[in-house]
Amino acid sequence: MKLSVPFTYNPLPARVVFGVGTREQLAAELQHLGLKRVVVLSTPPQAADAEKIAAELGELAAGTYTNATMHTPVEVTEDALKFIQSLRADGVVAFGGGSTTGLGKAIALRTDLPQVVLPTTYAGSEMTPILGETQGGQKTTQNSLKVLPETVIYDVNLTLSLPPGISASSGMNAIAHAAEALYATDGNPIVSLMAEEAIHALSQSLPIIVHDPHNLEARTQALYGAWLAGSVLGSVGMALHHKLAHVLGGTFNLPHAELHAALLPHSIAYNASAAPEAMRRIARALGTTDAAQGLYELNQKLGIEPALSALGMPEAGIDQAADQAVQKPYPNPRPLDRESLRELIARAWAGQAPQ
Ligand code: NAD
């Protein structure tokens, strides 16, 4: 293997506890951080489990806030802040997926309170210093070490209830981070190792999970892959695929993980000729010969909807998205060409195989 130099490697500080049943270490981890009065955060559907976690913590928990919402609306953050300040809490425990982690990060940004995250999906936000927030329908994204959680407790048991469909799309969302990390302009050999391993672990385990959601070994592999994928998302810059997902998700309000999953084979096909080493590694991780086709087939195996039209994107949006995709582009291995991008989006809209 030819080592690509020079590179910069800047690992982020985070403590990770990984295993089956590790949630039992939560109290010890809070004490490790010197926390005495935390608020447990969750979405409304996960409120009962959040209450249980708070009850188990006894005096270490000051209360629960169970109104975390997708895309981190600023109004929700302000409401949560009032609650947290009224309790004089000294930290937050985010129990859930990217929506709950987002709320914890938004609170940390404003207060510097330490965060402990118990992830229950494969989104990977817990490993990144990135925060996306929405206000008045506008999404803004920022990158700050202030929002990076102090401790992440991965407990495989907490992912067993994640429905098969969400597991599949959330896992493909994680694969998207890893795939783009392999051709990031600021990539490095360590991140590439982690990214390839993430794709391998997730692509091996997700097909088992969709048929057997309680398979502990597959769930362990998938969560391990999600951790790695989140780590690489937090370490290097993303490219065309994430730009397109941002444009399409924001403009047509498409579901986040499903959109990433359906779009990914097409973004990878677009970059295939310009990033041969990344393609070789993605294909190797998938156990196939063609990266884009392999991702398309993995989606099929997982029962993921391939057509953006079925997710709610109007056909008239294809041109609008192509216009927006070439504005303020992210760095990308293949130069952006509006006509080819239009074709990419049109294929994804129709759910055709990547080309
Ligand atoms: P989510 O957190 O919105 O969870 C999806 C749904 O699944 C929710 O209703 C939740 O209550 C439920 N759920 C979660 N875990 C469950 C479980 N184990 N069992 C049963 N139900 C469960 O979705 P997500 O995909 O985890 O996160 C998406 C959000 O995260 C988006 O807003 C995205 O922008 C953000 N995100 C941010 C980053 C970052 O680095 N900032 C990275 C990835 C995703």
Coordinates of C-alpha atoms and ligand atoms in Angstrom, one line a residue:
M1 CA 0.0 0.0 0.0
K2 CA 1.3 3.4 -0.9
L3 CA 1.0 5.8 2.0
S4 CA -0.5 9.1 1.0
V5 CA 1.5 12.0 2.6
P6 CA 1.6 14.5 4.1
F7 CA -1.4 14.3 6.5
T8 CA -2.5 15.8 9.7
Y9 CA -4.1 13.7 12.5
N10 CA -5.9 15.4 15.3
P11 CA -7.8 13.0 17.5
L12 CA -10.7 14.4 19.6
P13 CA -10.8 14.0 23.3
A14 CA -13.6 11.7 24.4
R15 CA -14.0 8.8 26.8
V16 CA -15.8 5.8 25.3
V17 CA -17.2 2.9 27.3
F18 CA -18.4 0.1 25.1
G19 CA -20.2 -3.2 25.8
V20 CA -23.4 -5.1 26.7
G21 CA -25.1 -3.8 29.8
T22 CA -22.7 -0.8 30.2
R23 CA -25.5 1.5 31.1
E24 CA -25.0 0.2 34.7
Q25 CA -21.8 2.2 34.7
L26 CA -23.6 5.5 34.2
A27 CA -23.5 6.5 37.9
A28 CA -19.8 5.7 38.1
E29 CA -19.1 7.7 34.9
L30 CA -21.0 10.7 36.3
Q31 CA -19.0 10.5 39.5
H32 CA -15.8 10.3 37.3
L33 CA -16.8 13.7 35.9
G34 CA -17.6 15.0 39.4
L35 CA -21.4 15.4 38.5
K36 CA -24.0 15.4 41.3
R37 CA -27.2 16.7 39.7
V38 CA -27.8 15.7 36.1
V39 CA -30.9 16.1 33.9
V40 CA -31.7 13.1 31.6
L41 CA -32.8 14.1 28.1
S42 CA -34.8 12.1 25.6
T43 CA -37.4 12.3 22.9
P44 CA -41.1 11.9 23.9
P45 CA -41.3 8.2 22.6
Q46 CA -38.3 7.3 24.8
A47 CA -39.5 9.2 27.9
A48 CA -40.4 6.1 29.9
D49 CA -36.9 4.7 29.5
A50 CA -35.4 8.0 30.4
E51 CA -37.5 8.2 33.6
K52 CA -36.2 4.7 34.4
I53 CA -32.6 5.8 34.0
A54 CA -33.2 8.8 36.2
A55 CA -34.8 6.6 38.8
E56 CA -31.8 4.3 38.8
L57 CA -29.5 7.2 39.3
G58 CA -31.3 8.2 42.5
E59 CA -30.0 11.5 43.9
L60 CA -27.5 11.9 41.0
A61 CA -30.5 12.8 38.8
A62 CA -32.2 16.2 39.3
G63 CA -34.9 15.5 36.7
T64 CA -35.8 14.5 33.1
Y65 CA -36.5 16.6 30.0
T66 CA -38.2 14.5 27.4
N67 CA -39.1 16.9 24.6
A68 CA -36.0 16.6 22.4
T69 CA -37.0 17.2 18.8
M70 CA -35.6 16.4 15.4
H71 CA -33.2 19.1 14.0
T72 CA -32.7 20.7 17.4
P73 CA -35.1 23.7 17.2
V74 CA -33.8 26.6 19.2
E75 CA -37.2 27.1 21.0
V76 CA -36.9 23.6 22.5
T77 CA -33.3 24.3 23.6
E78 CA -34.4 27.5 25.3
D79 CA -37.3 25.6 27.0
A80 CA -34.9 22.9 28.2
L81 CA -32.4 25.5 29.4
K82 CA -35.0 27.1 31.6
F83 CA -35.8 23.8 33.2
I84 CA -32.2 22.8 33.7
Q85 CA -31.3 26.1 35.3
S86 CA -34.3 26.0 37.5
L87 CA -33.0 22.7 38.9
R88 CA -29.4 24.0 39.1
A89 CA -28.3 20.9 37.2
D90 CA -24.6 20.4 36.7
G91 CA -24.6 18.1 33.6
V92 CA -26.8 16.4 31.1
V93 CA -27.3 12.7 30.1
A94 CA -28.5 12.4 26.6
F95 CA -30.4 9.1 26.2
G96 CA -31.4 8.5 22.5
G97 CA -30.4 9.2 18.9
G98 CA -29.1 12.2 17.0
S99 CA -32.1 14.4 18.1
T100 CA -31.5 13.9 21.8
T101 CA -27.7 14.2 21.4
G102 CA -28.3 17.4 19.5
L103 CA -30.3 18.9 22.4
G104 CA -27.5 18.0 24.8
K105 CA -24.9 19.6 22.6
A106 CA -27.1 22.8 22.2
I107 CA -27.3 23.0 26.0
A108 CA -23.5 22.5 26.3
L109 CA -22.8 25.2 23.7
R110 CA -24.8 27.7 25.9
T111 CA -23.7 26.6 29.4
D112 CA -20.6 24.5 29.1
L113 CA -22.3 21.7 31.1
P114 CA -20.6 18.3 30.7
Q115 CA -22.5 15.7 28.6
V116 CA -22.7 12.0 28.9
V117 CA -24.4 10.3 26.0
L118 CA -26.1 6.9 25.9
P119 CA -26.7 6.4 22.1
T120 CA -29.6 4.3 21.0
T121 CA -29.3 4.7 17.2
Y122 CA -26.4 4.6 14.7
A123 CA -26.4 8.3 13.8
G124 CA -23.0 8.9 15.4
S125 CA -23.5 12.5 16.5
E126 CA -22.2 11.7 20.0
M127 CA -18.6 11.5 18.5
T128 CA -18.6 14.8 16.7
P129 CA -18.1 18.4 17.6
I130 CA -20.8 19.4 15.1
L131 CA -24.1 20.9 16.0
G132 CA -27.0 21.6 13.6
E133 CA -29.8 23.8 14.9
T134 CA -33.0 25.2 13.3
Q135 CA -34.7 28.5 13.9
G136 CA -37.6 29.9 11.9
G137 CA -37.1 27.0 9.4
Q138 CA -33.4 27.9 8.8
K139 CA -30.8 25.3 9.6
T140 CA -27.3 26.4 10.8
T141 CA -24.4 24.1 11.5
Q142 CA -21.4 24.9 13.6
N143 CA -18.3 23.1 14.7
S144 CA -17.1 23.6 18.2
L145 CA -15.2 21.5 20.8
K146 CA -17.6 23.0 23.3
V147 CA -20.3 20.6 22.0
L148 CA -18.2 17.4 22.0
P149 CA -19.6 15.1 24.7
E150 CA -17.2 14.3 27.5
T151 CA -18.2 10.6 27.9
V152 CA -20.1 8.2 25.6
I153 CA -21.5 5.0 27.0
Y154 CA -22.4 2.5 24.2
D155 CA -24.6 -0.2 25.6
V156 CA -25.7 -2.7 22.9
N157 CA -28.8 -3.5 24.9
L158 CA -30.1 0.0 24.3
T159 CA -30.2 -0.6 20.6
L160 CA -32.2 -3.8 20.6
S161 CA -35.5 -1.9 20.5
L162 CA -34.5 0.2 17.5
P163 CA -37.0 -0.9 14.8
P164 CA -35.4 -2.9 11.9
G165 CA -36.3 -0.2 9.3
I166 CA -34.7 2.7 11.4
S167 CA -31.7 0.4 12.2
A168 CA -31.2 -0.1 8.4
S169 CA -31.4 3.6 7.4
S170 CA -29.6 4.9 10.4
G171 CA -26.8 2.3 9.7
M172 CA -26.6 3.4 6.0
N173 CA -26.4 7.0 7.3
A174 CA -23.3 5.9 9.3
I175 CA -21.9 4.2 6.2
A176 CA -22.2 7.5 4.3
H177 CA -20.0 9.2 6.8
A178 CA -17.4 6.5 6.5
A179 CA -17.5 6.3 2.7
E180 CA -16.9 10.1 2.3
A181 CA -14.1 10.0 5.0
L182 CA -12.2 7.7 2.6
Y183 CA -11.8 10.5 0.1
A184 CA -11.8 13.5 2.4
T185 CA -9.3 16.2 1.4
D186 CA -8.1 16.3 5.0
G187 CA -8.2 12.5 5.4
N188 CA -5.4 10.5 7.0
P189 CA -4.4 6.8 7.3
I190 CA -5.9 6.4 10.8
V191 CA -9.3 7.8 9.8
S192 CA -9.2 5.6 6.7
L193 CA -8.6 2.5 8.8
M194 CA -11.6 3.4 11.0
A195 CA -13.8 4.2 8.0
E196 CA -13.1 1.0 6.2
E197 CA -13.7 -1.0 9.4
A198 CA -17.0 0.9 10.0
I199 CA -18.3 0.0 6.5
H200 CA -17.3 -3.6 7.0
A201 CA -18.9 -3.9 10.5
L202 CA -22.1 -2.2 9.5
S203 CA -22.5 -3.9 6.1
Q204 CA -22.0 -7.4 7.7
S205 CA -24.4 -6.8 10.6
L206 CA -27.3 -4.7 9.2
P207 CA -28.7 -7.5 6.9
I208 CA -28.8 -9.8 10.0
I209 CA -30.4 -7.1 12.2
V210 CA -33.3 -6.4 9.7
H211 CA -34.4 -10.1 10.1
D212 CA -33.3 -10.7 13.7
P213 CA -33.3 -7.4 15.6
H214 CA -32.4 -9.1 18.9
N215 CA -29.3 -10.7 17.5
L216 CA -26.8 -9.5 20.1
E217 CA -23.7 -10.2 18.1
A218 CA -24.9 -8.3 15.0
R219 CA -26.1 -5.4 17.2
T220 CA -22.7 -5.3 18.8
Q221 CA -21.0 -5.1 15.4
A222 CA -23.4 -2.5 14.2
L223 CA -22.9 -0.2 17.2
Y224 CA -19.1 -0.6 16.9
G225 CA -19.4 0.4 13.3
A226 CA -21.6 3.3 14.2
W227 CA -19.0 4.5 16.8
L228 CA -16.2 4.4 14.2
A229 CA -18.4 6.1 11.6
G230 CA -19.3 8.9 14.0
S231 CA -15.6 9.3 14.9
V232 CA -14.6 9.8 11.3
L233 CA -17.5 12.2 10.7
G234 CA -16.1 14.3 13.6
S235 CA -12.5 14.2 12.3
V236 CA -12.5 15.0 8.6
G237 CA -14.6 17.0 6.1
M238 CA -17.5 15.6 4.2
A239 CA -18.0 16.1 0.4
L240 CA -20.6 16.0 -2.3
H241 CA -22.9 13.4 -0.7
H242 CA -23.3 15.4 2.5
K243 CA -23.8 18.6 0.5
L244 CA -26.5 17.0 -1.6
A245 CA -28.2 15.5 1.5
H246 CA -28.1 18.9 3.2
V247 CA -29.7 20.6 0.1
L248 CA -32.3 17.9 -0.5
G249 CA -33.2 17.4 3.2
G250 CA -33.5 21.1 3.8
T251 CA -35.4 22.0 0.7
F252 CA -37.9 19.2 0.6
N253 CA -37.9 18.2 4.2
L254 CA -37.0 14.6 3.5
P255 CA -36.4 12.1 6.4
H256 CA -32.7 12.4 7.3
A257 CA -31.4 8.8 7.4
E258 CA -33.6 7.4 4.6
L259 CA -32.5 10.2 2.3
H260 CA -28.8 9.5 3.1
A261 CA -29.3 5.8 2.4
A262 CA -31.1 6.3 -1.0
L263 CA -28.7 8.9 -2.2
L264 CA -25.4 7.3 -1.2
P265 CA -24.9 4.9 -4.1
H266 CA -25.3 7.7 -6.5
S267 CA -22.9 10.2 -4.8
I268 CA -20.3 7.4 -4.7
A269 CA -20.8 6.6 -8.4
Y270 CA -20.3 10.3 -9.2
N271 CA -17.0 10.3 -7.5
A272 CA -15.8 6.8 -8.6
S273 CA -13.5 7.9 -11.4
A274 CA -11.8 10.6 -9.2
A275 CA -11.2 8.5 -6.0
P276 CA -10.1 5.0 -7.1
E277 CA -8.4 4.1 -3.8
A278 CA -11.5 5.1 -1.8
M279 CA -13.6 3.0 -4.1
R280 CA -11.3 0.0 -3.7
R281 CA -11.5 0.3 0.0
I282 CA -15.3 0.7 0.1
A283 CA -15.8 -2.3 -2.2
R284 CA -13.4 -4.3 -0.1
A285 CA -15.2 -3.5 3.1
L286 CA -18.5 -4.4 1.4
G287 CA -17.1 -7.7 0.1
T288 CA -17.8 -6.7 -3.5
T289 CA -16.0 -5.3 -6.6
D290 CA -17.9 -2.1 -7.3
A291 CA -18.5 0.4 -4.5
A292 CA -21.6 2.2 -5.8
Q293 CA -23.3 -0.9 -7.0
G294 CA -22.4 -2.7 -3.8
L295 CA -24.1 0.1 -1.7
Y296 CA -27.1 0.0 -4.0
E297 CA -27.4 -3.8 -3.5
L298 CA -26.9 -3.4 0.3
N299 CA -29.9 -1.0 0.3
Q300 CA -31.9 -3.6 -1.6
K301 CA -31.0 -6.3 0.9
L302 CA -32.0 -4.0 3.8
G303 CA -35.4 -3.2 2.2
I304 CA -34.5 0.5 2.0
E305 CA -36.7 2.6 -0.3
P306 CA -34.4 3.6 -3.2
A307 CA -36.5 6.4 -4.8
L308 CA -36.4 10.0 -3.4
S309 CA -39.8 10.4 -5.1
A310 CA -41.2 7.9 -2.6
L311 CA -39.7 9.9 0.3
G312 CA -41.6 13.0 -0.8
M313 CA -39.3 14.8 -3.3
P314 CA -41.2 16.5 -6.1
E315 CA -39.9 15.9 -9.7
A316 CA -39.7 19.6 -10.2
G317 CA -37.2 19.7 -7.4
I318 CA -34.5 17.9 -9.5
D319 CA -33.4 21.0 -11.3
Q320 CA -33.8 23.2 -8.2
A321 CA -31.5 20.8 -6.3
A322 CA -28.9 20.6 -9.1
D323 CA -28.8 24.5 -9.1
Q324 CA -28.3 24.6 -5.3
A325 CA -25.7 21.7 -5.3
V326 CA -23.2 23.7 -7.3
Q327 CA -23.5 26.8 -5.0
K328 CA -21.0 27.0 -2.1
P329 CA -19.8 23.4 -2.8
Y330 CA -18.0 21.3 -0.2
P331 CA -14.5 20.1 -1.4
N332 CA -15.0 17.0 -3.6
P333 CA -12.7 14.7 -5.5
R334 CA -14.5 15.1 -8.8
P335 CA -15.3 18.7 -9.9
L336 CA -19.0 19.6 -9.8
D337 CA -20.7 19.8 -13.1
R338 CA -24.4 20.8 -13.0
E339 CA -25.6 18.5 -15.8
S340 CA -23.9 15.4 -14.3
L341 CA -25.3 16.3 -10.9
R342 CA -28.8 16.7 -12.4
E343 CA -28.5 13.2 -13.8
L344 CA -27.3 11.9 -10.4
I345 CA -30.3 13.4 -8.6
A346 CA -32.7 12.3 -11.4
R347 CA -31.5 8.7 -11.0
A348 CA -31.9 8.9 -7.2
W349 CA -35.3 10.5 -7.6
A350 CA -36.5 7.6 -9.7
G351 CA -34.7 4.9 -7.6
Q352 CA -32.6 3.6 -10.5
A353 CA -29.3 1.8 -10.1
P354 CA -26.2 4.2 -9.9
Q355 CA -24.2 4.9 -13.0
Ligands
NAD1 P1 -33.6 10.4 16.2 O1 -32.7 10.7 17.3 O2 -34.5 11.5 15.7 O3 -34.4 9.1 16.5 C1 -35.4 8.6 15.5 C2 -36.6 8.0 16.3 O4 -36.3 6.7 16.8 C3 -37.1 8.9 17.4 O5 -38.5 8.9 17.4 C4 -36.5 8.2 18.7 O6 -37.3 8.4 19.8 C5 -36.6 6.7 18.2 N1 -35.6 5.9 18.8 C6 -34.2 6.1 18.9 N2 -33.6 5.1 19.5 C7 -34.5 4.1 19.7 C8 -34.5 2.8 20.2 N3 -33.3 2.2 20.6 N4 -35.6 2.1 20.3 C9 -36.8 2.6 19.9 N5 -36.9 3.9 19.4 C10 -35.8 4.6 19.3 O7 -32.8 9.9 14.8 P2 -31.3 9.7 14.5 O8 -31.2 9.2 13.1 O9 -30.5 9.1 15.6 O10 -30.7 11.2 14.5 C11 -31.0 12.1 13.4 C12 -30.7 13.5 13.8 O11 -29.3 13.6 14.2 C13 -30.8 14.5 12.6 O12 -31.3 15.7 13.1 C14 -29.4 14.7 12.2 O13 -29.2 15.9 11.6 C15 -28.6 14.6 13.5 N6 -27.2 14.1 13.3 C16 -26.2 15.0 13.8 C17 -24.9 14.6 13.6 C18 -23.9 15.5 14.1 O14 -22.7 15.2 14.1 N7 -24.2 16.7 14.6 C19 -24.6 13.4 13.1 C20 -25.6 12.5 12.7 C21 -26.9 12.9 12.8

